[in-house]
Amino acid sequence: MADNSLQENRLSLARASLREALARYSHLRQGKKNSNNTELEAALQYQLDILTSTSEKLDYNIIRIATFGLVSRGKSAVLNALLGHKILQTGPLNGVTQWPRSVRWSVPLSFLDSEEPPQPPLGKGGKGGVQVELIDTPGLDEVGGEVRGEMAKQVTRQADLILFVVAGDITRTEYQALCELQTAQKPVILVFNKIDLYPELDRKAIYQSLQALGNSEQLAPAKVTEETDSENLSDRPNNPSDKSTAKSPLKTAKSLEIVMVAAEPAPVQVRVEWADGRVTNEWESPPAQIDELKHKILTILNREGRSLLALNALVEARDAEANIARHVLKLRQTEAEDLIWQFAKYKALAVGLNPVAFLDVMGATVADLALIRSLSRLYGLPMTGYEAGKLWQTIFSSAGGVLLGELGSSFLLGFGKTAAAAAPHIGFSTFAGVAVTQASLAAYGTYAVGRAAQVYLEKGCTWGPLGQDTVIQEILATIERNTIIDRLQQEFKI
């Protein structure tokens, strides 16, 4: 189990990172229109809302667990079994769940073994504890393609842990959806539901097939059924002869956990003998077989739940801040172009008229630095000393040839210009020719520096001492071995 203070430290770092990001963009939330482009304004405000909600999620220690799966796989039933009450509607008809729905889970603290007591207390928010929310979603094959994709994207973004529910051999649609979910850098538990409908041998065979899907790339290809996506797998418990075709996995599921459950077992007929001698046959619903899944979830949450919460919040905030930067650059595009050309014009004029080579070089460098600072203030994007150093690396790598050429030409042509000014017999035309050449190089160099600065300001907003990428690296460097996060490390792209 991760050290308590270590997990709290990770949460504190994540909170500090998000608070700094919110403070950085506070000027965008003052109700003032930043542009006449209403579409861009709406997109910007949406990303700011994501940043705010992510920060609030961290402040209240809310861990979200989302279910995904095709229609009639028993997603709502699985959540009801975890909750211990039938809160979410279920039924024999397809499509009972139309929209994502969130339910608070009062976690049974006494459920875990005594040697692994919950640390910190689950089910209570605030300092030291976490709250758990369960999110139910519609069947992935029930809603339209674009609507389904956007719904899944939003729920996945909010989730810290994903339950992917199947009811037998995995279908092509399920397989593709599972691969897409794994690109979200979230831990996934594959829940094999409705095991009560399968004979023991069939159940074991399906479980082994799912295990092959979840193992490393060295294993044999996973089995994917050729059945149509709309067919309900629970209709096939007594047909073990159904064939499967091999399909190479698109993505390795190294962090995949597999658990078998019967969330809402089918009623069974029981013989009842009454005191008066009557014998009747009645239908009874057996209790849910959910303890293994419950134990798996609580073990993950107690071992690394707050670390997952911190990392997922940072990844979500990183994506939101990158989108904010991109939208801000688009909103300020006209003003930024005017600013760059204004600096280029004045720098060209100063360099062209100045006869002293040393002052040419110093003035050009100061003008470029002033341009970078002005762009930073215009966009409202960060520019610390750390970032300024990184910016110069970016400038010299992307526009280094132009900039060095400008500096070299300043020395060479500057001395020539100085000589022309100092020796009237050389002629004004020589001075003017050298000045125009040097001014053109200076203007183009400023334009190149301005473009490089724009690129860095867009890409570099998540770096710095408390930037999301920096904090993610710090957390991953201290992650314990043989944990879900340890297996997910390679997917936290920085």
Coordinates of C-alpha atoms in Angstrom, one line a residue:
M1 CA 0.0 0.0 0.0
A2 CA 1.3 3.4 -0.9
D3 CA 2.5 5.6 2.0
N4 CA -0.3 7.8 3.3
S5 CA 1.8 11.0 3.4
L6 CA 3.2 10.3 0.0
Q7 CA -0.2 10.0 -1.6
E8 CA -1.3 13.2 0.2
N9 CA 1.8 15.0 -1.1
R10 CA 0.9 14.0 -4.6
L11 CA -2.6 15.4 -4.2
S12 CA -1.2 18.6 -2.7
L13 CA 1.1 19.0 -5.7
A14 CA -1.8 18.4 -8.1
R15 CA -4.0 21.0 -6.3
A16 CA -1.2 23.6 -6.3
S17 CA -0.7 23.0 -10.1
L18 CA -4.4 23.5 -10.9
R19 CA -4.8 26.5 -8.6
E20 CA -1.9 28.2 -10.4
A21 CA -3.4 27.4 -13.8
L22 CA -6.8 28.9 -12.7
A23 CA -5.1 32.0 -11.4
R24 CA -3.3 32.4 -14.7
Y25 CA -6.5 32.5 -16.7
S26 CA -8.6 34.5 -14.2
H27 CA -8.6 37.4 -16.6
L28 CA -10.5 35.3 -19.1
R29 CA -13.3 34.6 -16.6
Q30 CA -14.3 38.2 -15.9
G31 CA -17.3 38.2 -18.3
K32 CA -15.5 40.4 -20.8
K33 CA -15.8 39.3 -24.4
N34 CA -12.4 38.6 -25.8
S35 CA -13.4 38.5 -29.5
N36 CA -16.4 38.7 -31.8
N37 CA -15.9 35.0 -32.7
T38 CA -18.6 33.5 -30.5
E39 CA -17.7 29.9 -31.5
L40 CA -14.1 30.3 -30.3
E41 CA -15.3 32.1 -27.2
A42 CA -17.7 29.2 -26.3
A43 CA -14.9 26.7 -26.9
L44 CA -12.6 28.7 -24.6
Q45 CA -15.1 28.9 -21.8
Y46 CA -15.8 25.2 -22.1
Q47 CA -12.1 24.4 -21.5
L48 CA -12.0 26.9 -18.6
D49 CA -15.0 25.1 -17.1
I50 CA -13.2 21.8 -17.4
L51 CA -10.2 23.3 -15.6
T52 CA -12.5 24.6 -12.8
S53 CA -14.4 21.4 -12.4
T54 CA -11.2 19.4 -12.3
S55 CA -9.8 21.6 -9.5
E56 CA -13.0 21.2 -7.5
K57 CA -12.9 17.4 -8.0
L58 CA -9.4 17.5 -6.4
D59 CA -10.5 19.8 -3.6
Y60 CA -13.3 17.4 -2.6
N61 CA -11.3 14.2 -3.2
I62 CA -13.9 12.8 -5.6
I63 CA -12.9 9.5 -7.4
R64 CA -15.2 8.6 -10.3
I65 CA -15.7 5.1 -11.6
A66 CA -17.5 4.8 -15.0
T67 CA -19.0 1.8 -16.6
F68 CA -18.9 1.1 -20.4
G69 CA -20.2 -1.7 -22.5
L70 CA -22.7 -2.7 -25.2
V71 CA -26.4 -2.7 -24.6
S72 CA -27.9 -5.4 -22.3
R73 CA -24.5 -6.4 -20.8
G74 CA -25.8 -5.4 -17.3
K75 CA -23.9 -2.2 -16.6
S76 CA -26.6 -0.7 -14.4
A77 CA -27.0 -4.1 -12.6
V78 CA -23.3 -4.2 -11.8
L79 CA -23.5 -0.7 -10.2
N80 CA -26.7 -1.6 -8.3
A81 CA -24.9 -4.7 -6.9
L82 CA -22.0 -2.5 -5.8
L83 CA -24.4 0.0 -4.2
G84 CA -26.4 -2.8 -2.5
H85 CA -29.7 -1.3 -3.7
K86 CA -31.5 -1.1 -7.0
I87 CA -31.1 2.6 -7.6
L88 CA -30.4 2.5 -11.3
Q89 CA -33.2 1.3 -13.5
T90 CA -32.8 -2.1 -15.2
G91 CA -35.1 -4.2 -17.4
P92 CA -35.4 -6.8 -20.1
L93 CA -35.7 -4.2 -22.8
N94 CA -32.6 -2.7 -24.5
G95 CA -31.7 0.8 -23.8
V96 CA -33.0 1.4 -20.3
T97 CA -30.2 3.9 -19.6
Q98 CA -30.4 6.8 -22.0
W99 CA -27.9 9.3 -20.6
P100 CA -24.9 9.1 -18.2
R101 CA -26.0 9.2 -14.6
S102 CA -23.8 9.6 -11.5
V103 CA -24.5 8.0 -8.1
R104 CA -22.6 8.4 -4.8
W105 CA -21.2 5.1 -3.4
S106 CA -21.1 4.8 0.3
V107 CA -18.2 2.4 0.5
P108 CA -18.5 -0.3 3.2
L109 CA -15.3 0.4 5.2
S110 CA -15.4 -3.0 6.9
F111 CA -15.4 -4.9 3.6
L112 CA -11.6 -5.3 3.2
D113 CA -9.6 -7.8 5.1
S114 CA -8.5 -6.7 8.5
E115 CA -4.8 -6.7 7.5
E116 CA -5.6 -4.2 4.7
P117 CA -7.7 -1.5 6.5
P118 CA -8.9 1.4 4.3
Q119 CA -6.3 4.2 4.4
P120 CA -7.6 6.9 4.1
P121 CA -11.3 6.4 5.0
L122 CA -13.3 6.0 1.8
G123 CA -16.7 7.4 1.4
K124 CA -16.0 10.7 3.2
G125 CA -14.6 13.7 1.4
G126 CA -12.4 16.4 2.8
K127 CA -9.0 16.1 4.2
G128 CA -7.7 12.6 4.4
G129 CA -10.7 10.9 2.8
V130 CA -12.2 10.4 -0.6
Q131 CA -15.7 10.2 -2.1
V132 CA -16.6 7.7 -4.7
E133 CA -19.0 8.3 -7.6
L134 CA -20.3 5.6 -9.9
I135 CA -21.2 6.7 -13.5
D136 CA -23.7 4.6 -15.5
T137 CA -23.7 5.1 -19.3
P138 CA -25.9 4.0 -22.3
G139 CA -24.8 1.1 -24.4
L140 CA -22.0 2.0 -26.8
D141 CA -23.9 0.4 -29.7
E142 CA -27.2 2.1 -28.9
V143 CA -26.5 5.8 -29.6
G144 CA -25.4 7.3 -32.9
G145 CA -21.7 7.3 -33.8
E146 CA -20.9 11.0 -33.2
V147 CA -23.1 11.2 -30.1
R148 CA -21.6 8.0 -28.7
G149 CA -18.1 9.1 -29.3
E150 CA -18.6 12.5 -27.6
M151 CA -20.5 10.9 -24.7
A152 CA -17.8 8.3 -24.2
K153 CA -15.0 11.0 -24.5
Q154 CA -16.6 13.2 -21.8
V155 CA -17.3 10.4 -19.3
T156 CA -13.9 8.9 -19.9
R157 CA -12.2 12.3 -19.3
Q158 CA -14.0 12.5 -15.9
A159 CA -13.3 8.9 -14.8
D160 CA -10.4 7.7 -12.7
L161 CA -11.2 4.0 -13.1
I162 CA -13.2 2.3 -15.8
L163 CA -15.4 -0.8 -15.6
F164 CA -15.9 -2.4 -19.0
V165 CA -18.7 -4.9 -18.8
V166 CA -19.1 -7.9 -21.1
A167 CA -21.4 -10.9 -20.9
G168 CA -19.4 -13.5 -22.8
D169 CA -16.9 -13.8 -25.6
I170 CA -15.9 -10.3 -26.6
T171 CA -17.4 -8.9 -29.9
R172 CA -15.6 -6.7 -32.5
T173 CA -17.5 -3.6 -31.3
E174 CA -16.5 -4.3 -27.7
Y175 CA -12.9 -5.0 -28.7
Q176 CA -12.6 -1.7 -30.6
A177 CA -14.3 0.2 -27.8
L178 CA -12.0 -1.3 -25.2
C179 CA -8.9 -0.4 -27.3
E180 CA -10.2 3.2 -27.6
L181 CA -10.8 3.4 -23.9
Q182 CA -7.3 2.3 -23.1
T183 CA -5.9 5.2 -25.0
A184 CA -7.4 7.5 -22.3
Q185 CA -4.6 6.5 -19.9
K186 CA -7.0 5.2 -17.3
P187 CA -7.0 1.8 -15.5
V188 CA -9.6 -0.6 -16.8
I189 CA -11.3 -3.5 -15.1
L190 CA -12.9 -6.0 -17.5
V191 CA -16.0 -7.2 -15.8
F192 CA -17.4 -10.6 -17.1
N193 CA -21.0 -10.4 -16.1
K194 CA -23.9 -12.9 -16.2
I195 CA -21.7 -15.8 -15.4
D196 CA -24.7 -17.6 -13.8
L197 CA -26.0 -18.2 -17.3
Y198 CA -23.0 -20.3 -18.3
P199 CA -22.0 -23.8 -17.4
E200 CA -18.7 -24.1 -15.5
L201 CA -16.7 -25.3 -18.5
D202 CA -17.9 -22.5 -20.8
R203 CA -17.4 -19.9 -18.1
K204 CA -13.8 -21.0 -17.7
A205 CA -13.2 -21.0 -21.4
I206 CA -14.5 -17.5 -21.8
Y207 CA -12.5 -16.3 -18.9
Q208 CA -9.3 -17.7 -20.4
S209 CA -10.1 -16.0 -23.7
L210 CA -10.5 -12.7 -21.9
Q211 CA -7.2 -13.3 -20.0
A212 CA -5.4 -13.8 -23.3
L213 CA -6.8 -10.4 -24.4
G214 CA -5.4 -8.8 -21.3
N215 CA -2.0 -10.3 -21.3
S216 CA 1.2 -9.0 -23.0
E217 CA 1.9 -8.8 -26.7
Q218 CA 3.8 -12.0 -26.7
L219 CA 0.7 -14.1 -26.2
A220 CA -1.5 -15.6 -28.9
P221 CA -4.1 -13.3 -30.6
A222 CA -7.3 -12.8 -28.7
K223 CA -10.6 -14.4 -29.8
V224 CA -13.2 -12.0 -31.1
T225 CA -16.6 -13.4 -32.1
E226 CA -18.0 -12.9 -35.6
E227 CA -21.5 -12.4 -34.2
T228 CA -23.3 -9.2 -35.1
D229 CA -22.9 -6.3 -32.7
S230 CA -26.5 -6.3 -31.7
E231 CA -26.7 -9.9 -30.7
N232 CA -27.0 -10.4 -26.9
L233 CA -24.3 -12.8 -25.7
S234 CA -26.4 -13.9 -22.8
D235 CA -28.6 -15.7 -25.2
R236 CA -25.8 -18.2 -25.9
P237 CA -25.0 -19.9 -22.6
N238 CA -25.8 -23.4 -23.8
N239 CA -24.0 -23.1 -27.2
P240 CA -20.4 -23.8 -26.5
S241 CA -19.9 -24.9 -30.1
D242 CA -20.1 -21.4 -31.4
K243 CA -17.0 -20.6 -33.4
S244 CA -14.7 -17.6 -32.9
T245 CA -12.2 -16.2 -35.3
A246 CA -8.7 -14.9 -34.4
K247 CA -8.0 -11.2 -34.5
S248 CA -4.7 -9.7 -33.6
P249 CA -5.0 -7.1 -30.8
L250 CA -4.7 -3.5 -31.8
K251 CA -3.3 -2.5 -28.5
T252 CA -1.8 -4.4 -25.6
A253 CA -3.9 -4.3 -22.4
K254 CA -1.1 -4.6 -19.9
S255 CA -3.1 -2.8 -17.2
L256 CA -6.3 -4.8 -17.7
E257 CA -7.8 -6.6 -14.7
I258 CA -10.5 -9.3 -15.2
V259 CA -13.3 -10.1 -12.7
M260 CA -16.3 -12.5 -13.0
V261 CA -19.6 -11.4 -11.5
A262 CA -23.3 -12.2 -11.6
A263 CA -24.7 -8.8 -10.8
E264 CA -28.4 -9.7 -11.2
P265 CA -28.6 -13.5 -11.4
A266 CA -31.6 -15.0 -13.3
P267 CA -34.4 -16.2 -11.0
V268 CA -34.3 -20.0 -10.2
Q269 CA -37.3 -22.2 -9.5
V270 CA -37.3 -23.6 -5.9
R271 CA -39.6 -26.3 -4.4
V272 CA -41.5 -25.0 -1.3
E273 CA -43.1 -27.5 1.1
W274 CA -45.8 -25.9 3.3
A275 CA -46.8 -26.9 6.8
D276 CA -50.2 -28.1 5.6
G277 CA -48.6 -30.5 3.2
R278 CA -48.9 -28.4 0.1
V279 CA -45.9 -28.3 -2.3
T280 CA -45.4 -25.4 -4.7
N281 CA -42.7 -24.2 -7.1
E282 CA -41.7 -20.6 -6.8
W283 CA -39.1 -18.3 -8.4
E284 CA -36.4 -16.7 -6.4
S285 CA -33.6 -14.4 -7.3
P286 CA -30.2 -15.6 -5.9
P287 CA -28.0 -12.9 -4.3
A288 CA -25.6 -11.0 -6.5
Q289 CA -22.1 -12.5 -6.9
I290 CA -20.2 -9.1 -6.7
D291 CA -17.8 -9.5 -3.8
E292 CA -14.7 -10.2 -6.0
L293 CA -15.3 -7.0 -8.0
K294 CA -16.0 -5.0 -4.9
H295 CA -12.8 -6.2 -3.2
K296 CA -10.8 -5.5 -6.4
I297 CA -12.1 -1.9 -6.6
L298 CA -11.5 -1.1 -2.9
T299 CA -8.1 -2.6 -3.0
I300 CA -7.1 -0.4 -5.9
L301 CA -8.6 2.7 -4.3
N302 CA -7.0 2.1 -0.9
R303 CA -3.6 1.3 -2.4
E304 CA -3.3 4.0 -5.0
G305 CA -6.7 5.8 -5.3
R306 CA -5.5 9.3 -4.4
S307 CA -2.4 8.9 -6.7
L308 CA -4.8 8.0 -9.5
L309 CA -7.0 11.0 -8.6
A310 CA -4.0 13.3 -8.7
L311 CA -2.6 12.0 -12.0
N312 CA -5.9 11.9 -13.8
A313 CA -6.7 15.4 -12.7
L314 CA -3.3 16.6 -14.0
V315 CA -3.7 14.9 -17.3
E316 CA -7.2 16.4 -17.7
A317 CA -6.0 19.8 -16.7
R318 CA -3.0 19.5 -19.1
D319 CA -5.3 18.8 -22.0
A320 CA -7.6 21.6 -21.0
E321 CA -4.8 24.1 -20.6
A322 CA -3.3 23.1 -24.0
N323 CA -6.7 23.7 -25.6
I324 CA -7.1 27.0 -23.8
A325 CA -3.7 28.2 -25.1
R326 CA -4.7 27.1 -28.6
H327 CA -8.0 29.0 -28.4
V328 CA -6.3 32.1 -26.9
L329 CA -3.8 32.2 -29.8
K330 CA -6.7 32.0 -32.3
L331 CA -8.6 34.8 -30.5
R332 CA -5.6 37.1 -30.4
Q333 CA -4.3 36.2 -33.8
T334 CA -4.9 39.6 -35.4
E335 CA -3.5 41.6 -32.4
A336 CA -0.5 39.3 -32.3
E337 CA 0.2 39.8 -36.0
D338 CA 0.0 43.5 -35.6
L339 CA 2.3 43.4 -32.6
I340 CA 4.9 41.3 -34.4
W341 CA 5.0 43.5 -37.5
Q342 CA 5.1 46.6 -35.3
F343 CA 8.2 45.3 -33.5
A344 CA 9.7 44.2 -36.9
K345 CA 9.1 47.7 -38.4
Y346 CA 10.7 49.6 -35.5
K347 CA 13.5 47.2 -35.1
A348 CA 14.3 47.4 -38.8
L349 CA 14.2 51.2 -38.6
A350 CA 16.5 51.4 -35.6
V351 CA 19.0 48.9 -36.9
G352 CA 19.0 50.5 -40.4
L353 CA 19.7 54.1 -39.1
N354 CA 22.1 53.2 -36.3
P355 CA 25.7 53.4 -37.5
V356 CA 27.2 51.6 -34.5
A357 CA 27.5 47.8 -34.9
F358 CA 27.6 47.0 -31.2
L359 CA 24.4 48.9 -30.6
D360 CA 22.8 47.1 -33.6
V361 CA 23.3 43.7 -31.9
M362 CA 22.3 44.9 -28.5
G363 CA 19.2 46.7 -29.7
A364 CA 18.1 43.8 -31.9
T365 CA 18.4 41.3 -28.9
V366 CA 16.5 43.7 -26.6
A367 CA 13.8 44.2 -29.1
D368 CA 13.3 40.4 -29.6
L369 CA 13.1 39.9 -25.8
A370 CA 10.6 42.8 -25.5
L371 CA 8.5 41.2 -28.3
I372 CA 8.4 37.8 -26.4
R373 CA 7.3 39.5 -23.2
S374 CA 4.7 41.5 -25.1
L375 CA 3.2 38.4 -26.7
S376 CA 3.1 36.7 -23.3
R377 CA 1.2 39.6 -21.8
L378 CA -1.1 39.8 -24.8
Y379 CA -2.0 36.1 -24.6
G380 CA -2.0 35.9 -20.8
L381 CA 0.2 32.8 -21.0
P382 CA 3.0 32.1 -18.6
M383 CA 6.5 33.3 -19.1
T384 CA 8.7 32.6 -16.0
G385 CA 12.5 32.7 -16.0
Y386 CA 12.5 28.9 -16.4
E387 CA 10.3 29.1 -19.4
A388 CA 12.3 32.0 -20.9
G389 CA 15.4 29.8 -20.9
K390 CA 13.4 27.0 -22.6
L391 CA 12.1 29.6 -25.1
W392 CA 15.6 30.6 -26.2
Q393 CA 16.3 26.9 -26.8
T394 CA 13.2 26.7 -29.0
I395 CA 14.1 29.9 -30.8
F396 CA 17.6 28.8 -31.7
S397 CA 16.4 25.3 -32.8
S398 CA 13.5 26.5 -34.9
A399 CA 14.7 29.9 -36.1
G400 CA 18.4 29.7 -35.2
G401 CA 19.7 30.0 -38.7
V402 CA 17.9 33.2 -39.3
L403 CA 18.7 34.7 -35.9
L404 CA 22.4 33.8 -36.1
G405 CA 22.5 35.1 -39.6
E406 CA 21.0 38.4 -38.5
L407 CA 23.5 38.7 -35.6
G408 CA 26.5 37.8 -37.9
S409 CA 25.3 40.2 -40.6
S410 CA 24.9 42.9 -37.9
F411 CA 28.6 42.7 -37.1
L412 CA 29.8 42.5 -40.7
L413 CA 27.4 44.9 -42.3
G414 CA 27.4 47.1 -39.2
F415 CA 31.1 47.7 -39.4
G416 CA 30.7 48.4 -43.1
K417 CA 27.9 50.8 -42.3
T418 CA 29.9 52.5 -39.6
A419 CA 32.8 53.0 -42.0
A420 CA 30.4 54.5 -44.6
A421 CA 29.1 56.9 -42.1
A422 CA 32.6 57.8 -40.8
A423 CA 34.0 58.3 -44.3
P424 CA 31.9 60.7 -46.3
H425 CA 33.9 60.1 -49.5
I426 CA 32.4 56.5 -49.6
G427 CA 29.1 58.0 -50.4
F428 CA 25.5 57.9 -49.1
S429 CA 24.4 55.3 -51.5
T430 CA 26.8 52.7 -49.9
F431 CA 25.5 53.5 -46.4
A432 CA 21.9 53.3 -47.6
G433 CA 22.5 50.0 -49.3
V434 CA 24.1 48.4 -46.3
A435 CA 21.4 49.9 -44.0
V436 CA 18.5 48.5 -46.1
T437 CA 20.1 45.0 -46.2
Q438 CA 20.6 45.0 -42.5
A439 CA 17.2 46.3 -41.7
S440 CA 15.5 43.6 -43.9
L441 CA 17.4 40.9 -42.0
A442 CA 16.5 42.4 -38.7
A443 CA 12.8 42.6 -39.6
Y444 CA 12.7 39.0 -40.9
G445 CA 14.6 37.9 -37.8
T446 CA 12.0 39.5 -35.5
Y447 CA 9.2 37.9 -37.4
A448 CA 10.8 34.5 -37.0
V449 CA 11.4 35.1 -33.3
G450 CA 7.7 36.1 -32.9
R451 CA 6.5 32.9 -34.6
A452 CA 8.8 30.8 -32.5
A453 CA 7.5 32.5 -29.4
Q454 CA 3.9 31.8 -30.4
V455 CA 4.6 28.1 -30.8
Y456 CA 6.3 27.9 -27.4
L457 CA 3.6 29.8 -25.6
E458 CA 1.1 27.4 -27.0
K459 CA 3.1 24.2 -26.3
G460 CA 4.9 25.3 -23.1
C461 CA 2.1 26.4 -20.9
T462 CA 2.0 23.1 -19.0
W463 CA 5.7 23.2 -18.0
G464 CA 7.4 25.3 -15.4
P465 CA 7.8 24.5 -11.6
L466 CA 4.1 23.7 -11.1
G467 CA 3.1 22.9 -14.7
Q468 CA 1.1 19.8 -15.2
D469 CA 3.8 18.0 -17.2
T470 CA 6.4 18.8 -14.5
V471 CA 4.2 17.6 -11.6
I472 CA 3.2 14.4 -13.6
Q473 CA 6.9 13.6 -14.0
E474 CA 7.6 14.2 -10.3
I475 CA 4.7 11.8 -9.3
L476 CA 5.6 9.1 -11.8
A477 CA 9.2 9.1 -10.5
T478 CA 8.0 8.1 -7.0
I479 CA 5.3 5.5 -8.0
E480 CA 5.5 2.1 -6.3
R481 CA 6.3 -1.0 -8.3
N482 CA 3.7 -3.5 -9.3
T483 CA 0.8 -1.1 -9.1
I484 CA -1.8 -0.2 -11.8
I485 CA -0.1 3.2 -12.2
D486 CA 3.3 1.5 -12.6
R487 CA 1.8 -0.5 -15.5
L488 CA 0.2 2.6 -16.9
Q489 CA 3.4 4.8 -16.8
Q490 CA 4.3 4.3 -20.4
E491 CA 0.9 5.7 -21.4
F492 CA 1.3 9.0 -19.5
K493 CA 2.7 10.8 -22.6
I494 CA 4.7 13.9 -21.8

